[in-house]
Coordinates of C-alpha atoms and ligand atoms in Angstrom, one line a residue:
X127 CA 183.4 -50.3 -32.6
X128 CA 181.8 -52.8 -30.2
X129 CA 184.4 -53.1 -28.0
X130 CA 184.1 -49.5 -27.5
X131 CA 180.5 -49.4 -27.0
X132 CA 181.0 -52.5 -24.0
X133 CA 183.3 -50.1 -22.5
X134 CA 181.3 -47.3 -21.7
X135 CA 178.0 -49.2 -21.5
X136 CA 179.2 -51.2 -18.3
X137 CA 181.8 -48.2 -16.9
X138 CA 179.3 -45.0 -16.8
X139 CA 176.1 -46.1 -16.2
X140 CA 175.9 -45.5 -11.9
X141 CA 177.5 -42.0 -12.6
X142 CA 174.5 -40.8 -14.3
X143 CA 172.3 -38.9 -11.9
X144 CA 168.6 -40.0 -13.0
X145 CA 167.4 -36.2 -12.6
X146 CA 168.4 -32.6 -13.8
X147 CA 170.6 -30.6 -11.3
X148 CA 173.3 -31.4 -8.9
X149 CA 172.6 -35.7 -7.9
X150 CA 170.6 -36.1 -4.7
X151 CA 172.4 -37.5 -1.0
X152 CA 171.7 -40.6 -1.3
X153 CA 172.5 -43.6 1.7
X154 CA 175.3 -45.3 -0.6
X155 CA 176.5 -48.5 0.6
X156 CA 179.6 -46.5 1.8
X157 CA 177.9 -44.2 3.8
X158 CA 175.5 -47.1 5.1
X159 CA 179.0 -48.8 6.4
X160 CA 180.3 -45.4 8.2
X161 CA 176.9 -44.5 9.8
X162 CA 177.2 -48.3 11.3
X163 CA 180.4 -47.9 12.8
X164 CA 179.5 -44.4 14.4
X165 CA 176.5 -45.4 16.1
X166 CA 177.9 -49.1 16.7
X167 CA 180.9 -47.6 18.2
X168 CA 178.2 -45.1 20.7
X169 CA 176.0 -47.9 21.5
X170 CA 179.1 -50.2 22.7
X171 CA 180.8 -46.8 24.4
X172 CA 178.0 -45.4 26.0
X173 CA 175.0 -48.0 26.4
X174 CA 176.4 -49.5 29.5
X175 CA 177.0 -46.8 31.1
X176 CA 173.4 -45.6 30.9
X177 CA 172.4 -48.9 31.9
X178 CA 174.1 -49.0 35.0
X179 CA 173.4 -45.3 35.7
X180 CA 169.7 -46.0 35.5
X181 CA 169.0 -49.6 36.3
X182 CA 170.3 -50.3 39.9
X183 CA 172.9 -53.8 39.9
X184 CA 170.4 -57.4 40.1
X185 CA 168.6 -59.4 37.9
X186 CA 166.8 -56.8 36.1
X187 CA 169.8 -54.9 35.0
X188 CA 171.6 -58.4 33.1
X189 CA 168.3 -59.4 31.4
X190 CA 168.0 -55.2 30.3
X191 CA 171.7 -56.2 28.7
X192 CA 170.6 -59.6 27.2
X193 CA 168.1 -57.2 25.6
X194 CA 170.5 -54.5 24.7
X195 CA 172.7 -57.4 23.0
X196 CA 170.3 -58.8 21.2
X197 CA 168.9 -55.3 20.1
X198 CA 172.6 -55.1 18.6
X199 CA 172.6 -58.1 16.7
X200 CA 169.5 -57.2 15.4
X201 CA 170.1 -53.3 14.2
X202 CA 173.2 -55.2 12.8
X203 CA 171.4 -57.6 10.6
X204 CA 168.9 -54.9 9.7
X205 CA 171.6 -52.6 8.4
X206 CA 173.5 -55.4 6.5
X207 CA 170.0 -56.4 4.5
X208 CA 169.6 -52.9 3.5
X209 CA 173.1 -52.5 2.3
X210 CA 172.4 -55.8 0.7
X211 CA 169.4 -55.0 -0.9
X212 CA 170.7 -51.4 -2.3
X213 CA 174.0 -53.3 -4.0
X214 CA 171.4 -55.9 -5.2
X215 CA 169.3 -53.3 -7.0
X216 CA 171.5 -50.9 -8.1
X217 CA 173.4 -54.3 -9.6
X218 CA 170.5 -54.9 -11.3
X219 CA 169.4 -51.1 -12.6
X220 CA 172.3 -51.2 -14.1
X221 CA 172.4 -54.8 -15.7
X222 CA 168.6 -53.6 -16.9
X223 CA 170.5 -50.2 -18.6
X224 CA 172.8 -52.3 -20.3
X225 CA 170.1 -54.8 -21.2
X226 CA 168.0 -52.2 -22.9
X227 CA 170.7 -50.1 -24.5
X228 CA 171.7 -53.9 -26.5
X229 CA 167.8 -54.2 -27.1
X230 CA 167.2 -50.8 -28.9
X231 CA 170.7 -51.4 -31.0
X232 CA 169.0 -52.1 -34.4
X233 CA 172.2 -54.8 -35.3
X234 CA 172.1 -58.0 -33.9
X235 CA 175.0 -58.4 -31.0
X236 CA 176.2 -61.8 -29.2
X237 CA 178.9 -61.1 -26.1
X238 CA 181.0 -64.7 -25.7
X239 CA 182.6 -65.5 -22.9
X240 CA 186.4 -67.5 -22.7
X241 CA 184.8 -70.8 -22.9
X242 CA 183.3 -69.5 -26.5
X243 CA 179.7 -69.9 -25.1
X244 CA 177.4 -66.9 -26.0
X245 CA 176.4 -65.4 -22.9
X246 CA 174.5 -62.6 -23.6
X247 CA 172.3 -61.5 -27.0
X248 CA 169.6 -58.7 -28.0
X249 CA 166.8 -58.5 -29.3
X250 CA 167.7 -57.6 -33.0
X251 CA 169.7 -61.3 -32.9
X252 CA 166.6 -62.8 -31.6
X253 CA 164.6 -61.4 -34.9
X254 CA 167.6 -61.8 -37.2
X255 CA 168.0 -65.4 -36.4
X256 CA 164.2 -65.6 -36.1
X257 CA 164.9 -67.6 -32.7
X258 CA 161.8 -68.0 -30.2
X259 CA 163.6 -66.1 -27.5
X260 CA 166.8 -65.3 -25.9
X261 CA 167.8 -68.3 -23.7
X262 CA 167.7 -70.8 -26.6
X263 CA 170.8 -68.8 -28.7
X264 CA 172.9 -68.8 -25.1
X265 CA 174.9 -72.3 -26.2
X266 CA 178.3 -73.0 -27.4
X267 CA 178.8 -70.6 -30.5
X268 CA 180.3 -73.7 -32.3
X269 CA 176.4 -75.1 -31.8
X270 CA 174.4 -71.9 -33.0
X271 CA 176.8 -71.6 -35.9
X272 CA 175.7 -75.5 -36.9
X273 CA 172.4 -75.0 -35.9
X274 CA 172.1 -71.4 -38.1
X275 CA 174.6 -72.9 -40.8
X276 CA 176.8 -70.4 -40.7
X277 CA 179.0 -69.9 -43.9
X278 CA 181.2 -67.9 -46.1
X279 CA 179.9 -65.2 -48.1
X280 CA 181.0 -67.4 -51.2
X281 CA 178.7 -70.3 -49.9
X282 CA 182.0 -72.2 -48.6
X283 CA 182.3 -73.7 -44.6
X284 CA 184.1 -71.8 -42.3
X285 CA 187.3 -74.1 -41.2
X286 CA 187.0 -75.3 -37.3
X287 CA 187.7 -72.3 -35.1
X288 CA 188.1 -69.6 -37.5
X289 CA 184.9 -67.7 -37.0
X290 CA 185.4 -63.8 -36.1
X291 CA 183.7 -63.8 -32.7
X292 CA 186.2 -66.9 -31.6
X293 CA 189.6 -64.9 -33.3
X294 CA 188.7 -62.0 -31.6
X295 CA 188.8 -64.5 -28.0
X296 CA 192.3 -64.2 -29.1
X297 CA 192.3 -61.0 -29.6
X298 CA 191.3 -60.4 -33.2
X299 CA 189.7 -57.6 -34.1
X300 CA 187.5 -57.9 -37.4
X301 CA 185.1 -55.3 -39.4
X302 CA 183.1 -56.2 -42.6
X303 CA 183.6 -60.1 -42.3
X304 CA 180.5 -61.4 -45.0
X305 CA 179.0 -64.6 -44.0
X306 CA 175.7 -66.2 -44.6
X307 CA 173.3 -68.2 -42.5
X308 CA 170.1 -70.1 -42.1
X309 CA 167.6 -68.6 -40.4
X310 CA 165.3 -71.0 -38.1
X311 CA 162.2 -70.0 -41.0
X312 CA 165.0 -71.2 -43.7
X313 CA 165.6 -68.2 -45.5
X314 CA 169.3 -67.5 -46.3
X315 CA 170.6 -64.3 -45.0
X316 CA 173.6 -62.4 -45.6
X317 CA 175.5 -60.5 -42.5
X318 CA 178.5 -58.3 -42.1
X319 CA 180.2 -59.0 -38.7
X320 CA 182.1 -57.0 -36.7
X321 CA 183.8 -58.8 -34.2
X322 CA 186.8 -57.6 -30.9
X323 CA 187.7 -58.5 -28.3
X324 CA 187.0 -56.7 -24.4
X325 CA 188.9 -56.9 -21.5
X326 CA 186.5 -57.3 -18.3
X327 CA 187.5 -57.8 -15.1
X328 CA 185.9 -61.3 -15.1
X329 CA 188.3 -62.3 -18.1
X330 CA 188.0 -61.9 -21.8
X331 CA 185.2 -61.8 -23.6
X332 CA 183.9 -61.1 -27.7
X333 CA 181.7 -58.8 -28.8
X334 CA 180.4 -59.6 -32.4
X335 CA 177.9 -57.1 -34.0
X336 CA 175.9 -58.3 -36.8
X337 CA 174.2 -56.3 -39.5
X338 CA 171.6 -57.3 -42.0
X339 CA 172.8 -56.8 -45.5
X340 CA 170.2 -58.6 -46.8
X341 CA 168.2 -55.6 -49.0
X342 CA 171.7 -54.3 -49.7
X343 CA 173.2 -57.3 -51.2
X344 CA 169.2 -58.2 -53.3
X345 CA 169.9 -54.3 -54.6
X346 CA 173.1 -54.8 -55.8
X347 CA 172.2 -58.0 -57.5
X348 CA 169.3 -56.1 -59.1
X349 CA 171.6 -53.7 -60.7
X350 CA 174.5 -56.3 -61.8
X351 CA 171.5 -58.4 -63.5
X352 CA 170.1 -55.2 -65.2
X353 CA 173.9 -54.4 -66.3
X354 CA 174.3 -57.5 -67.6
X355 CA 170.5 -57.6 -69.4
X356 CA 171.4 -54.5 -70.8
X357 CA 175.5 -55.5 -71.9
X358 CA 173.5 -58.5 -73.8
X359 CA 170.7 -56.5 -75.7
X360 CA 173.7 -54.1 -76.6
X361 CA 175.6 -57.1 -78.2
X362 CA 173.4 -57.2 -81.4
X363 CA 173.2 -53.7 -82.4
X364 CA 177.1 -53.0 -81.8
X365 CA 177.7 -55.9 -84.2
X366 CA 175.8 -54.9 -87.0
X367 CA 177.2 -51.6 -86.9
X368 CA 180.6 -53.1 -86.9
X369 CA 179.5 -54.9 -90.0
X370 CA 178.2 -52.2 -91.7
X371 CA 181.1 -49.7 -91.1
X372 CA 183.3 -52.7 -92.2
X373 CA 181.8 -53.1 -95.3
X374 CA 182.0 -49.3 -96.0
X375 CA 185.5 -49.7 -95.6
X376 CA 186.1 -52.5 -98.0
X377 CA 184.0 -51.2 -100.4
X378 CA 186.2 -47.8 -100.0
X379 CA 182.8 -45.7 -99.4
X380 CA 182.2 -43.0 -96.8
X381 CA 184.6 -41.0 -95.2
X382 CA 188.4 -43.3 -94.5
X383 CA 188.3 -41.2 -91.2
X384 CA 184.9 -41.0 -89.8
X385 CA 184.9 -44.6 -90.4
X386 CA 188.0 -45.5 -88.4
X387 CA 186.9 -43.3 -85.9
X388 CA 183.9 -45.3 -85.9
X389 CA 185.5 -48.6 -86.1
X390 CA 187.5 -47.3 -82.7
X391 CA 184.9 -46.1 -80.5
X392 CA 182.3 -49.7 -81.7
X393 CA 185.0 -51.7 -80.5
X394 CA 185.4 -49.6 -77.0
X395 CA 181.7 -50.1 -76.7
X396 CA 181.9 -53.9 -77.5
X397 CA 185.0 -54.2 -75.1
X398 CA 182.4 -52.9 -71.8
X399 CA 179.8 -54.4 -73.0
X400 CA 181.8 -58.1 -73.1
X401 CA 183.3 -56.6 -70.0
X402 CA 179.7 -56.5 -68.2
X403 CA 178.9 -59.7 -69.5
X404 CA 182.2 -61.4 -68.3
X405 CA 181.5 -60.3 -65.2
X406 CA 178.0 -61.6 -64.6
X407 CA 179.6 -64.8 -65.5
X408 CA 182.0 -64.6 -63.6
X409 CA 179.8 -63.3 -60.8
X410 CA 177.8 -66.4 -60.7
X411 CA 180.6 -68.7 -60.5
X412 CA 181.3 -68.4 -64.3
X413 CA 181.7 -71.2 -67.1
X414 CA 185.0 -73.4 -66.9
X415 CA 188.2 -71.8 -68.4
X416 CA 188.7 -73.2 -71.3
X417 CA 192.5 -73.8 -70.8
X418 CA 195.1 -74.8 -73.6
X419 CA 198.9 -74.8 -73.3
X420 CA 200.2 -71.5 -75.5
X421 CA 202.6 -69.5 -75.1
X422 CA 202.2 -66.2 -73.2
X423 CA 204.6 -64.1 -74.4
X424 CA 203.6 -64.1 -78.6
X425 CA 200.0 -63.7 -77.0
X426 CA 201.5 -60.4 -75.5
X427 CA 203.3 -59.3 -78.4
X428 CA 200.4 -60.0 -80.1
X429 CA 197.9 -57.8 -78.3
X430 CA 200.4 -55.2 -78.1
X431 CA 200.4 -55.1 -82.1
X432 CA 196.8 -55.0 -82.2
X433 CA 196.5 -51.9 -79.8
X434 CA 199.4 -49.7 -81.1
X435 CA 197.4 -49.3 -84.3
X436 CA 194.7 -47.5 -82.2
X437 CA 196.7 -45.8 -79.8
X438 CA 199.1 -43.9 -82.4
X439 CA 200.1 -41.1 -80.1
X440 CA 201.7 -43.6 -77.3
X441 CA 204.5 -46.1 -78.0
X442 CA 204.1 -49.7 -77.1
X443 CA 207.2 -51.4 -76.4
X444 CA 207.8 -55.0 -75.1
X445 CA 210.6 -54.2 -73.5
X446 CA 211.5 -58.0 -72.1
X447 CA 210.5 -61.0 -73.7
X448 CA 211.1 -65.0 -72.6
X449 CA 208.7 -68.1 -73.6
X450 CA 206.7 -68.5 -71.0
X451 CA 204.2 -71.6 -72.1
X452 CA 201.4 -71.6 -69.9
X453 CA 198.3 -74.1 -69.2
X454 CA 196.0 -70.9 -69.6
X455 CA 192.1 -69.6 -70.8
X456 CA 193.4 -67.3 -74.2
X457 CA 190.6 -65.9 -74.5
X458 CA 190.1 -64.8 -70.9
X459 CA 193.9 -64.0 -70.5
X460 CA 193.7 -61.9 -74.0
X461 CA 191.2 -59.3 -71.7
X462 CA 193.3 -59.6 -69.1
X463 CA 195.8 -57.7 -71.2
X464 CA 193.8 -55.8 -73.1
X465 CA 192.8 -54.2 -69.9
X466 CA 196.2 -53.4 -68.5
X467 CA 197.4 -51.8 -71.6
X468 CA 194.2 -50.0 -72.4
X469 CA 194.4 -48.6 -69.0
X470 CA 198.1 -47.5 -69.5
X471 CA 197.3 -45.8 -72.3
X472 CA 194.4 -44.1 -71.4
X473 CA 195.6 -42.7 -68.0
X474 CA 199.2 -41.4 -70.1
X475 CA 197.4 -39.1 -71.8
X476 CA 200.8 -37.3 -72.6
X477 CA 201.4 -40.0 -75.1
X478 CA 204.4 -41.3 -73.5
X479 CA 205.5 -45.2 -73.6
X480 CA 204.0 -47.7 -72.3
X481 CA 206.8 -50.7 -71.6
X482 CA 205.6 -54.0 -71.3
X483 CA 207.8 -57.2 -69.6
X484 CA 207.3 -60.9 -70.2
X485 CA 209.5 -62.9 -67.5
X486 CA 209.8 -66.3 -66.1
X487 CA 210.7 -66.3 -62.4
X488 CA 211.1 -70.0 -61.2
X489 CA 207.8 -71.3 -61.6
X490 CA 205.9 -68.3 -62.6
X491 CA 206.1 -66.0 -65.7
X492 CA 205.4 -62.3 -64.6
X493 CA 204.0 -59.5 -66.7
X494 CA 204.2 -56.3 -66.1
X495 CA 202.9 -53.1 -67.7
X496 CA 204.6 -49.6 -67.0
X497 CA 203.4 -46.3 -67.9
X498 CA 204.4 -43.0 -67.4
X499 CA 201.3 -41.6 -66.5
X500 CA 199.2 -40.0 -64.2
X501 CA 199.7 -42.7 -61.6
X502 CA 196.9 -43.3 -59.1
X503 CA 196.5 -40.7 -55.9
X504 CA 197.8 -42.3 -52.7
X505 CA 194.5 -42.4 -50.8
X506 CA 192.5 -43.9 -53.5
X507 CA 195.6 -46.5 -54.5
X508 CA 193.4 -49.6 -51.8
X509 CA 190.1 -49.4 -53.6
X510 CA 191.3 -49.8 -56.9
X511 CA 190.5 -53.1 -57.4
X512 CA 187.0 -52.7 -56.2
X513 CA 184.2 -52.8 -58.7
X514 CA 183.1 -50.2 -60.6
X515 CA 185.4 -47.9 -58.4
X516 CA 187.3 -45.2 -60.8
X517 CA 189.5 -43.3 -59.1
X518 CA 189.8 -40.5 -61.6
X519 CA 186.1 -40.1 -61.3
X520 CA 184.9 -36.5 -61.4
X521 CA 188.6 -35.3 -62.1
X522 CA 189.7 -33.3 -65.6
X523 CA 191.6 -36.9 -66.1
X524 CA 188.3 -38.9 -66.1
X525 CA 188.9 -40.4 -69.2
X526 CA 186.0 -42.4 -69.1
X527 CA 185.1 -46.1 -68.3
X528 CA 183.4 -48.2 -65.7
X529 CA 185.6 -49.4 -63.2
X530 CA 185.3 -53.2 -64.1
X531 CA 188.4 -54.2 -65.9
X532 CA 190.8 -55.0 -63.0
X533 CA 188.3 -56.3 -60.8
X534 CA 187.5 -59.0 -63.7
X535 CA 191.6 -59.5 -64.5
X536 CA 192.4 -59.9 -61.1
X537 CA 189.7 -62.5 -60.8
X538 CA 190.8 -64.3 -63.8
X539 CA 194.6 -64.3 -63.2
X540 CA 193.9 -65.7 -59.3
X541 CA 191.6 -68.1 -61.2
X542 CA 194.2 -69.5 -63.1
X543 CA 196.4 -69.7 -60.1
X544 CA 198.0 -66.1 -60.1
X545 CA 198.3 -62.9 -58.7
X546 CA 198.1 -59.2 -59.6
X547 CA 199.3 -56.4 -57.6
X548 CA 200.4 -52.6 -59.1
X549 CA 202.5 -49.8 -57.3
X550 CA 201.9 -46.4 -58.7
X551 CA 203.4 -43.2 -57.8
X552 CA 200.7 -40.0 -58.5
X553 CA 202.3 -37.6 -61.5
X554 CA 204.9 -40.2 -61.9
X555 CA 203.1 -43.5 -63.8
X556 CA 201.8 -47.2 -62.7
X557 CA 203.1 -50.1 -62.9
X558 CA 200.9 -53.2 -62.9
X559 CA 201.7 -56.8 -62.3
X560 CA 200.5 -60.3 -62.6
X561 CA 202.0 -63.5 -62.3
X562 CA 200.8 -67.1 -64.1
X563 CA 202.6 -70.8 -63.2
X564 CA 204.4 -72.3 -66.5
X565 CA 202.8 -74.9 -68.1
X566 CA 203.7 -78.1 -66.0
X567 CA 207.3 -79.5 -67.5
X568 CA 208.4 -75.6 -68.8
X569 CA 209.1 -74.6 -65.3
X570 CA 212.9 -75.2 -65.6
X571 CA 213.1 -75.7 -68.9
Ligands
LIG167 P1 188.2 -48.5 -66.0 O1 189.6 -48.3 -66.6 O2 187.2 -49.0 -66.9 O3 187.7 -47.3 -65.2 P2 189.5 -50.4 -64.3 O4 188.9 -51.4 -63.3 O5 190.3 -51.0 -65.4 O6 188.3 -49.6 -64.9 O7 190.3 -49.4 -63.5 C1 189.8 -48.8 -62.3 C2 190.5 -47.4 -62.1 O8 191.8 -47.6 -61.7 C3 190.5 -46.5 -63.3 O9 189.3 -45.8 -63.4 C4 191.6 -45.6 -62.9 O10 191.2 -44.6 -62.0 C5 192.6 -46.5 -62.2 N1 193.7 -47.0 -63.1 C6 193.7 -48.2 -63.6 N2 194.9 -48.4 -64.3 C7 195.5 -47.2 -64.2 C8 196.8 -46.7 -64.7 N3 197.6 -47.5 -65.5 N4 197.1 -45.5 -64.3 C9 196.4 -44.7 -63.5 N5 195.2 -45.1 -63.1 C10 194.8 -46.4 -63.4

């Protein structure tokens, strides 16, 4: 985007006619030039010859061409300090366009040069920063990003020489990189860079545009905190009525049906609501896992078990099955596959199999859950794993939910040192996959 913007910015601006209708003639340097050489070219032609036609030969007539020489030098130098001072001010009409079109940009934008020194900056990354002026943020960019401390979204240091602005030097081009700094007041704000590279004829140069996502990012930590207030004030209620309908059941009072029913949709609700809750925690950098060494594959049969008795229209099948003892959070790896299977049932609405696979590959066990389903629609298949992003939403197969439980597996399996990953084909089913390392010593085993 900002390498597009340079473009035009620095290519179009003395084509522009500064008036309506067709532009006026103006003396252009070029036309300065040939008007010079015509009448230089008649004065050296024919000035002599006047000279001598008028001015009889003696004294008088050599100081007239002393005069008439020096008369030349002097139109000369007159002519060259106009064409001089046209270039110099239509040089700098044009470095003023470019200078104000930066300045009424409402993101912040920084132009580097090869050395990595910022060379240029508007006003919006005056305010952002909350510098005193310009010249002070034209340095090294290595020095503004120690004086700002620049950072990772996640809080972490950037490693030597891997901020955007100095990957796009090499010809990088990024969009959306999060980062945070330190303004000079102190406050901590969050950005979203766009950096690329531009091609002048002076060399290459960066362009990095940085927006403001501070009120963006406060909002959407207002609503994870509300979702997370309001996940624990559910937890209460859900478990007394979980109690109470469990009771009824024991005591073999009410109706067997409505309370299974009952029984089924509680322990949806509790499932998002400890979903939410997991989240927050895990949002805010979450509490230890609390790892033991068990093995993965009963834990799977296990879960499978427990969810074929509320899924009686599908068939759960573990299809696979080798020990696979890992050093691993249960409890956190038990929603892990609760979510998968849930999902794979839920979008297979035919009631078709779902086929599950334990498997140890070198160091790794992998799961995998296949369903023959609805699959996921090609263009909505790279923002699955987004929060709260459903990509049945607003479809006859919205089958409900809130878009958190891959977004929460995939950060618990890459916290225990994993990876998830899913190919889907639309009509046809999904197949989702995550890997775990074996407990050390069972790698080979
Ligand atoms: P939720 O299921 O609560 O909506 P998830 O984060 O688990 O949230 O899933 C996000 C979205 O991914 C789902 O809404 C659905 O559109 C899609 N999805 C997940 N698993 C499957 C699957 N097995 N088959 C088809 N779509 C799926």
């Amino acid at each position: 985007m900002s390498g597009e913007a340079a473009q035009p910015a620095g290519a179009g601006t003395s084509e522009v006619p500064d008036g309506e209708g067709p532009a006026p003639r103006r003396l252009t340097p070029l036309r300065i030039a040939a008007l010079y050489a015509v009448l230089g070219a008649t004065w050296i032609l024919f000035s002599d010859r006047v000279l001598e036609a008028l001015v009889p030969e003696g004294p008088l007539q050599h100081q007239l061409q002393t005069a008439k020489g020096w008369f030349f030098v002097l139109a000369t130098a007159a002519l060259l300090q106009l064409l001089v001072r046209r270039l110099v001010a239509e040089l700098r009409q044009r470095d003023e366009r470019i200078r104000s079109t930066l300045d009424s940009m409402p993101d912040a934008v920084l132009v580097l040069d090869e050395g990595a020194r910022v060379v240029e900056v508007n006003r919006a990354a005056v305010d952002l920063l909350g510098a005193a002026d310009k010249p002070e943020l034209l340095v090294p960019l290595a020095a503004l990003a120690e004086r700002f401390q620049l950072r990772r979204a996640d809080g972490s240091p950037f490693p030597p020489g891997r901020y955007a602005p100095l990957r796009a030097l090499r010809g990088e081009r990024f969009r959306g990189y999060e980062a945070i700094f330190r303004r000079a007041d102190g406050r901590d704000v969050y950005v979203d860079i766009t950096a690329s590279p531009v091609h002048g004829r002076s060399g290459r140069l960066a362009v990095a545009v940085v927006r403001d996502m501070s009120e963006l990012r406060r909002f959407e930590e207002m609503r994870e905190d509300f979702l997370a207030t309001a996940a624990h004030e559910f937890k209460t209620p859900l478990a007394v009525i979980k109690a109470q309908a469990q009771l009824l059941q024991r005591r073999g009072e009410g109706d067997p049906h409505g309370l299974q029913v009952l029984n089924r949709q509680v322990e949806r609700l509790s499932r998002l609501t400890h979903q939410l809750l997991e989240l927050s925690r895990l949002r805010l950098g979450g509490p230890e896992l609390r790892r033991e060494t068990y093995d993965l594959a009963e834990q799977v049969a296990e879960v499978l078990a427990r969810l074929q008795s509320l899924a009686a229209g599908h068939r759960l099948t573990l299809a696979r099955r080798e020990p696979a003892p890992v050093y691993a959070d249960r409890e956190r790896m038990e929603q892990v596959l609760v979510n998968l299977m849930d999902n794979a049932v839920k979008f297979s609405p035919g009631g078709c199999d779902v086929e599950t696979t334990v498997a140890r590959l070198g160091s790794e066990v992998q799961v995998s859950v296949r369903d023959q389903g609805l699959g996921i629609p090609r263009d909505k298949q790279a923002r699955i794993f987004e929060r709260y992003y459903r990509a049945h939403a607003g479809t006859p197969e919205d089958y409900g939910g809130i878009g958190v439980g891959l977004d929460m597996s995939r950060e618990i399996v890459s916290r225990h040192g994993g990876r998830m990953w899913f190919e889907s084909e639309p009509g046809a089913g999904s197949v989702f996959t995550f890997t775990l390392p074996l407990a050390e010593g069972a790698a080979h085993g």
